[in-house]
Coordinates of C-alpha atoms and ligand atoms in Angstrom, one line a residue:
M29 CA 24.5 36.5 23.7
A30 CA 23.6 36.7 20.0
S31 CA 20.0 37.6 19.1
F32 CA 18.1 36.8 15.9
D33 CA 14.5 36.9 14.7
F34 CA 14.7 33.2 13.7
L35 CA 17.0 30.4 14.7
V36 CA 17.1 27.4 12.4
L37 CA 18.9 24.3 13.6
G38 CA 19.9 22.2 10.6
S39 CA 20.6 22.8 6.9
G40 CA 18.7 20.2 4.9
I41 CA 15.6 20.8 2.7
A42 CA 13.3 21.8 5.6
G43 CA 15.7 24.2 7.4
L44 CA 16.9 25.9 4.2
S45 CA 13.4 26.3 2.8
F46 CA 12.1 27.8 6.0
A47 CA 15.1 30.2 6.2
L48 CA 14.4 31.4 2.6
K49 CA 10.7 32.0 3.4
V50 CA 11.3 34.1 6.6
A51 CA 14.5 35.9 5.5
P52 CA 12.6 38.9 4.0
H53 CA 11.0 39.5 7.4
G54 CA 13.9 39.3 9.8
R55 CA 17.4 38.1 10.6
V56 CA 17.9 34.4 10.4
A57 CA 20.8 32.2 11.8
I58 CA 21.2 28.7 10.4
I59 CA 23.1 26.6 12.9
T60 CA 24.6 23.5 11.3
K61 CA 27.0 21.1 13.0
K62 CA 29.2 20.4 10.0
R63 CA 29.4 22.0 6.6
S64 CA 26.1 23.4 5.3
A65 CA 25.7 20.6 2.7
D66 CA 26.1 17.9 5.3
S67 CA 22.5 16.8 5.7
N68 CA 20.3 13.7 5.1
T69 CA 18.8 15.7 2.2
N70 CA 22.1 15.7 0.4
W71 CA 22.1 11.9 0.5
A72 CA 18.6 11.4 -0.8
Q73 CA 18.7 9.5 -4.1
G74 CA 15.1 8.6 -5.0
G75 CA 13.3 12.0 -5.2
I76 CA 10.2 13.8 -4.2
A77 CA 6.7 12.2 -4.5
A78 CA 4.2 14.7 -5.9
V79 CA 1.2 14.6 -8.1
T80 CA 2.3 16.3 -11.4
S81 CA 1.0 14.0 -14.1
K82 CA -2.5 13.8 -15.7
E83 CA -2.6 10.0 -15.0
D84 CA -2.2 10.7 -11.3
S85 CA -4.5 12.2 -8.7
F86 CA -4.3 13.6 -5.2
E87 CA -6.7 10.9 -4.1
A88 CA -4.4 8.1 -5.4
H89 CA -1.4 9.6 -3.6
V90 CA -3.4 10.0 -0.4
Q91 CA -4.6 6.4 -0.5
D92 CA -1.1 5.1 -1.2
T93 CA 0.2 7.1 1.8
L94 CA -2.6 5.9 4.1
I95 CA -2.0 2.2 3.1
A96 CA 1.7 2.4 3.7
G97 CA 1.1 4.2 7.0
A98 CA -0.9 1.1 8.3
G99 CA -3.7 2.9 10.0
L100 CA -1.7 5.5 11.9
C101 CA -1.5 8.4 9.5
R102 CA -3.5 11.6 10.2
E103 CA -5.6 11.8 7.1
A104 CA -6.1 15.6 7.2
V105 CA -2.4 16.1 7.4
V106 CA -1.8 13.7 4.6
R107 CA -4.3 15.5 2.3
T108 CA -2.8 19.0 3.2
I109 CA 0.8 17.9 2.5
I110 CA -0.1 16.1 -0.8
E111 CA -2.4 18.8 -2.1
E112 CA 0.1 21.6 -1.4
G113 CA 3.0 19.6 -2.8
P114 CA 2.9 20.7 -6.5
E115 CA 2.9 24.5 -5.6
R116 CA 6.0 24.0 -3.4
I117 CA 7.7 22.0 -6.2
H118 CA 7.1 24.8 -8.7
E119 CA 8.8 27.2 -6.2
L120 CA 11.8 24.9 -6.1
I121 CA 12.0 24.7 -9.8
A122 CA 11.8 28.6 -9.9
L123 CA 14.8 28.6 -7.6
G124 CA 16.8 26.7 -10.2
M125 CA 16.2 23.0 -9.3
K126 CA 16.4 20.9 -12.4
F127 CA 14.4 17.6 -12.3
S128 CA 15.1 14.9 -14.9
E129 CA 13.0 15.2 -18.0
R130 CA 12.2 13.0 -20.9
E131 CA 10.9 13.6 -24.4
V132 CA 7.3 12.6 -25.2
N133 CA 6.0 13.2 -28.7
G134 CA 8.5 16.0 -29.3
T135 CA 7.8 17.8 -25.9
R136 CA 9.9 17.7 -22.7
E137 CA 8.1 16.5 -19.6
L138 CA 9.1 15.5 -16.1
D139 CA 10.5 12.0 -16.0
L140 CA 8.6 10.4 -13.2
G141 CA 10.0 7.4 -11.2
K142 CA 8.2 4.7 -9.3
E143 CA 8.9 3.3 -5.9
G144 CA 7.4 0.8 -3.4
G145 CA 3.8 1.4 -2.3
H146 CA 3.1 4.0 -5.1
S147 CA 0.3 3.0 -7.5
K148 CA 1.5 5.6 -10.1
R149 CA 4.7 7.0 -11.4
R150 CA 5.1 10.2 -9.4
I151 CA 8.7 10.5 -8.1
L152 CA 10.4 13.7 -9.4
H153 CA 14.1 13.1 -9.5
A154 CA 17.4 14.4 -10.7
K155 CA 18.8 11.0 -12.0
D156 CA 19.9 9.3 -8.7
M157 CA 21.2 12.5 -7.1
T158 CA 18.0 14.3 -6.3
G159 CA 18.9 15.4 -2.7
R160 CA 22.3 16.7 -3.8
E161 CA 20.7 18.9 -6.6
I162 CA 18.0 20.2 -4.2
E163 CA 20.5 21.0 -1.5
A164 CA 22.7 22.9 -4.1
A165 CA 19.8 24.9 -5.4
L166 CA 18.6 25.9 -1.9
L167 CA 22.1 26.7 -0.7
Q168 CA 22.7 28.9 -3.7
A169 CA 19.5 30.8 -2.9
V170 CA 20.4 31.1 0.8
A171 CA 23.9 32.5 -0.1
S172 CA 22.2 35.4 -1.9
Q173 CA 20.1 36.4 1.1
P174 CA 21.8 39.1 3.2
N175 CA 19.5 38.4 6.1
I176 CA 20.7 34.8 6.6
V177 CA 23.8 34.0 8.5
M178 CA 25.1 30.4 8.0
L179 CA 27.0 29.2 11.1
E180 CA 28.8 26.0 10.0
N181 CA 30.6 23.7 12.5
H182 CA 28.2 25.0 15.2
F183 CA 26.7 22.3 17.4
A184 CA 23.4 23.0 19.2
I185 CA 23.8 21.6 22.7
D186 CA 20.5 22.4 24.4
L187 CA 17.4 24.5 24.0
V188 CA 16.9 27.3 26.5
T189 CA 13.4 27.7 28.0
T190 CA 11.9 30.2 30.4
R191 CA 11.4 27.4 32.9
K192 CA 15.1 26.5 32.8
L193 CA 15.9 30.2 33.4
G194 CA 13.7 30.1 36.5
R195 CA 11.0 32.4 35.1
A196 CA 7.4 32.0 36.3
G197 CA 4.5 31.5 33.9
D198 CA 4.0 29.3 30.9
D199 CA 7.2 27.7 29.6
R200 CA 8.6 28.9 26.3
C201 CA 11.6 28.2 24.1
V202 CA 13.8 31.3 23.9
G203 CA 17.1 30.2 22.4
V204 CA 19.8 27.6 22.4
Y205 CA 23.3 27.1 23.7
V206 CA 25.7 26.4 20.8
L207 CA 29.2 24.9 20.8
D208 CA 31.5 26.4 18.2
A209 CA 33.3 23.2 17.2
K210 CA 36.4 25.2 15.9
T211 CA 37.1 27.2 19.0
G212 CA 35.5 25.0 21.7
E213 CA 33.6 28.0 23.0
V214 CA 29.9 27.8 23.9
E215 CA 27.7 30.8 23.1
A216 CA 24.0 31.5 23.8
Y217 CA 21.7 32.4 20.8
S218 CA 18.2 33.8 21.4
A219 CA 15.2 34.2 19.2
P220 CA 11.4 34.3 19.6
S221 CA 11.1 31.3 17.1
V222 CA 13.5 28.4 17.2
V223 CA 13.0 25.8 14.4
L224 CA 14.4 22.3 14.7
A225 CA 15.2 20.9 11.2
T226 CA 17.9 18.5 12.4
G227 CA 16.8 15.4 10.5
G228 CA 16.7 11.9 12.0
C229 CA 18.7 9.4 14.1
G230 CA 19.9 6.6 11.7
K231 CA 23.3 6.5 13.5
V232 CA 21.6 5.0 16.5
Y233 CA 21.8 1.7 14.6
L234 CA 25.0 -0.2 13.6
Y235 CA 24.0 -0.3 10.0
T236 CA 22.3 2.7 8.4
T237 CA 22.0 4.4 5.1
N238 CA 22.3 7.8 6.8
P239 CA 25.3 10.1 6.9
D240 CA 27.3 10.5 10.2
I241 CA 25.4 13.6 11.2
A242 CA 22.2 11.7 11.8
T243 CA 22.5 11.4 15.6
G244 CA 19.0 12.4 16.7
D245 CA 20.2 15.8 18.1
G246 CA 16.9 17.5 17.5
V247 CA 14.6 14.9 19.0
A248 CA 16.9 14.5 22.0
M249 CA 17.1 18.3 22.6
A250 CA 13.4 18.7 22.3
Y251 CA 12.8 15.9 24.7
R252 CA 15.1 17.4 27.3
A253 CA 13.3 20.7 26.9
G254 CA 9.9 19.2 27.6
A255 CA 8.5 18.7 24.1
A256 CA 6.2 15.8 23.4
I257 CA 7.8 13.0 21.4
A258 CA 5.6 10.5 19.4
N259 CA 5.9 7.2 17.5
M260 CA 9.7 6.8 17.8
E261 CA 9.3 3.0 17.5
F262 CA 8.7 3.4 13.8
I263 CA 12.2 3.3 12.4
Q264 CA 12.2 2.5 8.7
F265 CA 14.8 0.0 7.5
H266 CA 15.5 0.6 3.8
P267 CA 15.6 -2.8 2.1
T268 CA 18.6 -2.2 0.0
C269 CA 21.9 -0.9 1.4
L270 CA 25.0 -2.1 -0.5
F271 CA 26.5 -5.0 1.5
D272 CA 30.3 -4.3 1.4
R273 CA 32.4 -3.5 4.4
R274 CA 34.3 -0.9 2.4
A275 CA 31.2 1.0 1.4
K276 CA 29.9 2.8 4.5
S277 CA 26.1 3.4 4.4
F278 CA 25.7 3.3 0.6
L279 CA 22.0 3.2 -0.4
I280 CA 20.8 1.5 -3.5
S281 CA 17.7 3.6 -4.3
E282 CA 14.3 2.0 -4.3
A283 CA 14.0 3.6 -7.8
V284 CA 16.2 0.7 -9.0
R285 CA 13.4 -1.7 -8.0
G286 CA 11.0 0.8 -9.4
E287 CA 12.7 0.3 -12.8
G288 CA 12.3 -3.5 -12.5
A289 CA 15.1 -4.8 -10.4
R290 CA 14.4 -8.2 -8.7
L291 CA 15.5 -9.3 -5.2
L292 CA 17.2 -12.7 -5.3
G293 CA 18.0 -15.1 -2.4
P294 CA 21.5 -16.6 -1.8
N295 CA 20.8 -19.2 -4.5
K296 CA 20.0 -16.4 -6.9
G297 CA 16.3 -17.3 -7.0
P298 CA 13.4 -14.7 -6.5
F299 CA 11.6 -14.9 -3.2
M300 CA 9.3 -11.9 -2.9
D301 CA 6.3 -13.9 -4.4
R302 CA 6.3 -15.8 -1.1
Y303 CA 5.7 -12.6 0.9
D304 CA 3.5 -10.2 -0.9
P305 CA 1.6 -10.0 -4.3
R306 CA 3.1 -6.5 -4.8
L307 CA 6.5 -8.3 -5.0
E308 CA 9.6 -5.9 -4.9
L309 CA 7.3 -2.9 -4.9
A310 CA 5.5 -3.7 -1.7
P311 CA 5.9 -1.0 1.0
R312 CA 9.3 -0.9 2.6
D313 CA 8.3 -2.6 5.9
V314 CA 7.1 -5.6 4.0
V315 CA 10.2 -5.9 1.8
A316 CA 12.7 -5.3 4.6
R317 CA 11.0 -8.0 6.7
A318 CA 10.9 -10.4 3.8
I319 CA 14.7 -9.9 3.3
D320 CA 15.4 -10.2 7.0
S321 CA 13.3 -13.5 7.1
E322 CA 15.2 -14.9 4.0
M323 CA 18.5 -14.1 5.5
K324 CA 17.5 -15.7 8.8
R325 CA 16.0 -18.7 7.1
T326 CA 19.1 -19.4 4.9
G327 CA 21.8 -18.1 7.2
A328 CA 23.0 -15.7 4.4
D329 CA 24.5 -12.3 5.3
H330 CA 22.9 -10.6 2.4
V331 CA 20.6 -11.0 -0.6
W332 CA 21.0 -9.9 -4.2
L333 CA 19.5 -7.1 -6.3
D334 CA 19.4 -7.8 -10.0
I335 CA 18.7 -5.3 -12.8
T336 CA 20.9 -6.9 -15.4
H337 CA 17.9 -7.6 -17.7
K338 CA 17.7 -3.8 -18.5
P339 CA 19.9 -2.3 -21.2
A340 CA 23.3 -1.2 -19.8
R341 CA 22.8 2.3 -21.4
F342 CA 19.6 2.8 -19.5
I343 CA 21.1 1.7 -16.2
I344 CA 24.1 4.0 -16.5
D345 CA 22.0 7.0 -17.6
R346 CA 19.3 6.6 -15.0
F347 CA 21.5 5.6 -12.0
P348 CA 25.0 7.1 -12.8
M349 CA 26.0 7.6 -9.2
I350 CA 24.9 4.2 -8.0
Y351 CA 26.5 2.6 -11.1
E352 CA 29.8 4.4 -10.5
T353 CA 29.9 3.7 -6.8
C354 CA 29.1 0.0 -7.2
L355 CA 31.8 -0.3 -9.9
R356 CA 34.3 1.3 -7.5
Y357 CA 33.7 -1.6 -5.2
G358 CA 33.9 -4.2 -7.9
Y359 CA 30.2 -4.7 -8.8
D360 CA 29.1 -3.9 -12.4
M361 CA 25.4 -3.7 -11.9
T362 CA 24.8 -3.9 -15.7
K363 CA 26.3 -7.4 -15.7
D364 CA 25.9 -8.8 -12.2
P365 CA 23.5 -8.7 -9.2
I366 CA 24.5 -6.4 -6.3
P367 CA 24.8 -7.7 -2.7
V368 CA 22.3 -5.8 -0.5
V369 CA 21.0 -5.8 3.1
P370 CA 18.4 -3.7 4.9
A371 CA 19.7 -0.8 7.1
A372 CA 18.2 1.9 9.3
H373 CA 17.0 4.7 7.0
Y374 CA 14.3 7.0 8.4
Q375 CA 12.8 8.1 11.6
C376 CA 9.0 8.2 11.1
G377 CA 8.2 9.5 14.6
G378 CA 9.8 12.5 16.3
V379 CA 8.8 15.7 18.0
Q380 CA 5.0 15.8 17.9
T381 CA 3.8 18.8 15.8
S382 CA 0.9 20.2 13.9
V383 CA 1.2 20.3 10.1
D384 CA 2.5 23.9 10.7
G385 CA 5.4 22.6 12.7
E386 CA 4.1 23.8 16.1
T387 CA 5.2 21.8 19.1
N388 CA 3.6 21.8 22.6
L389 CA 6.4 24.2 23.7
P390 CA 5.6 27.8 22.5
G391 CA 8.5 29.3 20.5
L392 CA 9.7 25.8 19.4
Y393 CA 8.9 24.4 15.9
A394 CA 10.0 21.2 14.3
I395 CA 10.0 20.4 10.5
G396 CA 11.2 17.6 8.4
E397 CA 12.4 14.2 9.6
V398 CA 12.8 15.4 13.2
S399 CA 9.1 16.1 13.4
C400 CA 6.1 13.7 13.7
T401 CA 3.2 15.4 11.9
G402 CA 1.1 12.3 11.2
L403 CA 2.0 12.1 7.5
H404 CA 4.0 8.9 7.8
G405 CA 2.0 6.9 10.4
A406 CA 3.5 3.5 11.0
N407 CA 5.5 3.4 7.8
R408 CA 6.6 6.2 5.5
L409 CA 5.7 6.0 1.8
A410 CA 9.0 6.3 -0.2
S411 CA 9.9 9.8 -1.2
N412 CA 7.2 11.5 0.9
S413 CA 9.8 12.9 3.2
L414 CA 11.4 15.6 1.0
L415 CA 7.8 16.6 0.2
E416 CA 6.9 17.0 3.9
G417 CA 10.1 19.0 4.5
L418 CA 9.2 21.4 1.8
V419 CA 5.5 21.8 2.6
C420 CA 5.9 22.0 6.4
A421 CA 8.7 24.6 6.1
H422 CA 6.4 26.8 4.1
R423 CA 3.5 26.3 6.5
A424 CA 5.7 26.9 9.6
A425 CA 7.0 30.1 8.1
E426 CA 3.4 31.3 7.4
K427 CA 2.3 30.3 10.9
I428 CA 5.1 32.2 12.6
L429 CA 4.8 35.3 10.3
G430 CA 1.1 35.4 10.9
S431 CA 1.4 35.1 14.7
P432 CA 1.2 38.2 17.0
G433 CA 4.5 40.1 17.4
S434 CA 7.4 38.6 19.2
K435 CA 7.6 38.6 22.9
E436 CA 10.4 40.3 24.7
L437 CA 13.1 37.8 25.3
P438 CA 14.9 37.3 28.6
A439 CA 18.7 37.5 28.7
I440 CA 20.3 34.0 28.6
P441 CA 23.2 33.6 31.1
A442 CA 26.6 32.5 29.9
W443 CA 27.2 28.7 29.6
Q444 CA 28.5 27.2 32.8
S445 CA 31.1 24.5 32.3
G446 CA 31.2 23.6 36.0
K447 CA 34.2 21.6 36.9
A448 CA 35.0 20.8 33.3
S449 CA 38.5 19.8 32.3
D450 CA 39.7 18.4 29.0
A451 CA 38.3 15.0 28.1
D452 CA 41.0 12.4 28.5
E453 CA 38.9 9.2 28.3
M454 CA 37.8 9.3 24.7
V455 CA 37.8 5.5 24.8
V456 CA 34.7 5.6 27.0
V457 CA 32.9 7.7 24.4
S458 CA 33.8 5.4 21.5
H459 CA 33.0 2.3 23.5
N460 CA 29.6 3.5 24.6
W461 CA 28.8 4.7 21.1
E462 CA 29.6 1.2 19.6
E463 CA 27.7 -0.5 22.4
I464 CA 24.5 1.5 21.8
R465 CA 24.5 1.1 18.1
R466 CA 25.1 -2.7 18.3
L467 CA 22.5 -3.3 21.0
M468 CA 19.9 -1.3 19.0
W469 CA 20.7 -3.4 16.0
D470 CA 20.5 -6.7 17.9
Y471 CA 17.6 -6.0 20.2
V472 CA 15.5 -3.2 18.6
G473 CA 15.9 -4.0 14.9
I474 CA 13.5 -5.1 12.2
V475 CA 11.9 -7.8 14.4
R476 CA 11.5 -7.2 18.1
T477 CA 10.4 -9.1 21.2
N478 CA 9.3 -7.8 24.7
K479 CA 12.3 -9.4 26.3
R480 CA 14.8 -7.9 23.9
L481 CA 13.2 -4.5 24.3
Q482 CA 13.4 -4.7 28.1
R483 CA 17.0 -5.8 27.9
A484 CA 17.8 -2.8 25.7
A485 CA 16.0 -0.5 28.1
T486 CA 18.1 -1.6 31.0
R487 CA 21.4 -1.4 29.1
I488 CA 20.5 2.1 27.7
A489 CA 19.6 3.3 31.2
N490 CA 23.0 2.1 32.5
L491 CA 24.9 3.7 29.7
Q492 CA 23.0 7.0 30.1
E493 CA 24.1 7.2 33.7
E494 CA 27.7 6.8 32.7
I495 CA 27.3 9.3 29.9
Q496 CA 25.7 11.8 32.2
E497 CA 28.6 11.6 34.7
Y498 CA 31.0 12.1 31.9
Y499 CA 29.0 15.0 30.6
W500 CA 29.2 16.9 33.9
D501 CA 32.9 16.1 34.5
F502 CA 34.4 17.1 31.2
K503 CA 34.4 19.9 28.7
V504 CA 31.7 19.3 26.1
T505 CA 32.9 18.0 22.7
T506 CA 30.9 17.2 19.6
D507 CA 31.6 13.5 20.1
L508 CA 30.3 13.5 23.7
L509 CA 27.2 15.6 22.7
E510 CA 26.4 13.2 19.8
L511 CA 26.8 10.2 22.2
R512 CA 24.5 11.8 24.7
N513 CA 21.9 12.4 21.9
I514 CA 22.1 8.9 20.4
A515 CA 21.6 7.5 23.9
T516 CA 18.5 9.6 24.3
A517 CA 17.2 8.8 20.8
A518 CA 17.7 5.0 21.6
E519 CA 15.8 5.5 24.9
L520 CA 12.9 7.2 23.1
I521 CA 12.7 4.4 20.5
V522 CA 12.7 1.7 23.1
T523 CA 10.2 3.5 25.4
C524 CA 7.8 4.0 22.5
A525 CA 8.2 0.4 21.4
L526 CA 7.4 -0.9 24.9
Q527 CA 4.3 1.2 25.0
R528 CA 2.7 -0.4 21.9
P529 CA 1.2 -3.8 22.5
E530 CA 0.8 -4.8 18.9
S531 CA 2.7 -5.1 15.6
R532 CA 1.9 -2.3 13.1
G533 CA 3.8 -1.1 10.0
L534 CA 7.5 -0.9 10.9
H535 CA 7.1 -2.0 14.5
C536 CA 7.1 -5.8 14.4
N537 CA 7.0 -7.5 17.9
L538 CA 6.8 -11.3 17.9
D539 CA 5.1 -11.2 21.3
W540 CA 2.3 -9.1 19.8
P541 CA 2.2 -10.4 16.2
D542 CA -1.1 -8.7 15.1
A543 CA -2.3 -5.2 14.8
D544 CA -4.8 -4.2 17.5
A545 CA -7.7 -2.0 16.3
A546 CA -7.6 -0.2 19.6
W547 CA -4.2 1.1 18.7
S548 CA -5.1 2.4 15.3
Q549 CA -4.9 6.2 15.3
R550 CA -3.2 6.0 18.7
D551 CA 0.3 7.5 19.0
S552 CA 2.9 6.3 21.5
L553 CA 3.9 9.4 23.4
V554 CA 6.8 10.3 25.7
R555 CA 7.2 13.5 27.5
R556 CA 9.8 14.3 30.1
G557 CA 8.3 14.2 33.6
L558 CA 5.2 12.3 32.4
A559 CA 5.0 8.6 33.0
Ligands
LIG7 C1 15.5 5.8 -2.1 O1 16.0 6.3 -3.0 O2 15.3 4.6 -2.1 C2 15.2 6.6 -0.9 C3 14.1 7.4 -1.1 C4 13.4 7.6 0.2 O3 13.8 7.1 1.3 O4 12.3 8.2 0.2

């Protein structure tokens, strides 16, 4: 058994920021299932929303967040995260992060972008590669910290709690079993504080803007360990993913619409004016539903995004990565509209936490996309997520460092593989994986009905039985573990969706088309063992 002072699962903005904050106070292990830079953060194009300009105000950012969140945000949490944002951004800049700047009257200032639902320009960005630059700056800082051990290709299987170890008294998280994907060995890691920073679950859906790692591992592990999970029905579909079978999951940043791009229907005519007066810059739930409705109405398999009215030089300079990638697939965005479709993008619910990352299970914390703090409510405002990761990592570190000294930890027994033998039926894993992703897309997508949700619940329960059998019979592999986790994440989404008898924000149910005031400020909640 390996012991540390802090175990961090995940290596995106939240996990790395947390590790850097606590490293001066103890030994930290960052457990990450692929390479350290493989995270949702690394893929973030748009940027970080924060109040840094004189024309902006905390109040305006708070109001924009509350409006997008459709009555479900926790206002105190929203205020805390927004007001603490600028200080955390300065720390990031001090670490070496370089945001794009522009020249105004002979002085350099931050070049602020605009995205849907924001009333002001407030998105700090590094051209269209913000996440990549942030990840690089944080990883560089982590590499110079002798107290941090980075364990790449290590897959967290399950959290270890005192209840699971048969201990009497209040339950507590004391560690995690981890599969070393290179050797196939499973080892126990223990620590008084275990921090989930594992990101979201976009891969639960057939079409997603997320990288392959986004398989809901954290939310699934937390649920199995007894943590409360909230609001998983609120899956954000990004309106503009490149529609081209060769381009897996390629996002066309909302910042492109922020700079004036228009959405066009199959006949190349604009349509957003028929859906919302805010047009292309309405909050994402509105724009994604409008596109979905246009596609269903016309039978088209995509719509178009057109920014050709802007000078080519501007487009290439502001969006170099998007421009180059589109060009590789044969689309010159300076000359022609780009084909786009909505795709699963962000998990607004997750492990229920305080703004300091505390879960209901002592010893277990959750920060970033895996958590549900109350910032996003029923629909996340664009670019608020990197901000949340940064602020909540700092707050969780302060909370843990300010808490009374660590408890003595029990020994964790070695992993039992039971009657495991080598997996020889990989076709079962790949079949179930495809089936879950397709049924989630077809039955639990942008627009839902009770019947489809119930159908999905039944199918997922059957698949889970099969996966569980497989899990006990064979040696664990990363594919099998990810399949088990996406099945659990799918179950959580459907269970939460069935709890909510209304449509609100990202959750649109044709059988309950209106919002119900009784469900404003009311979370859907799932906890193992509770009905
Ligand atoms: C984007 O660039 O459109 C994504 C930003 C976000 O999801 O916050």
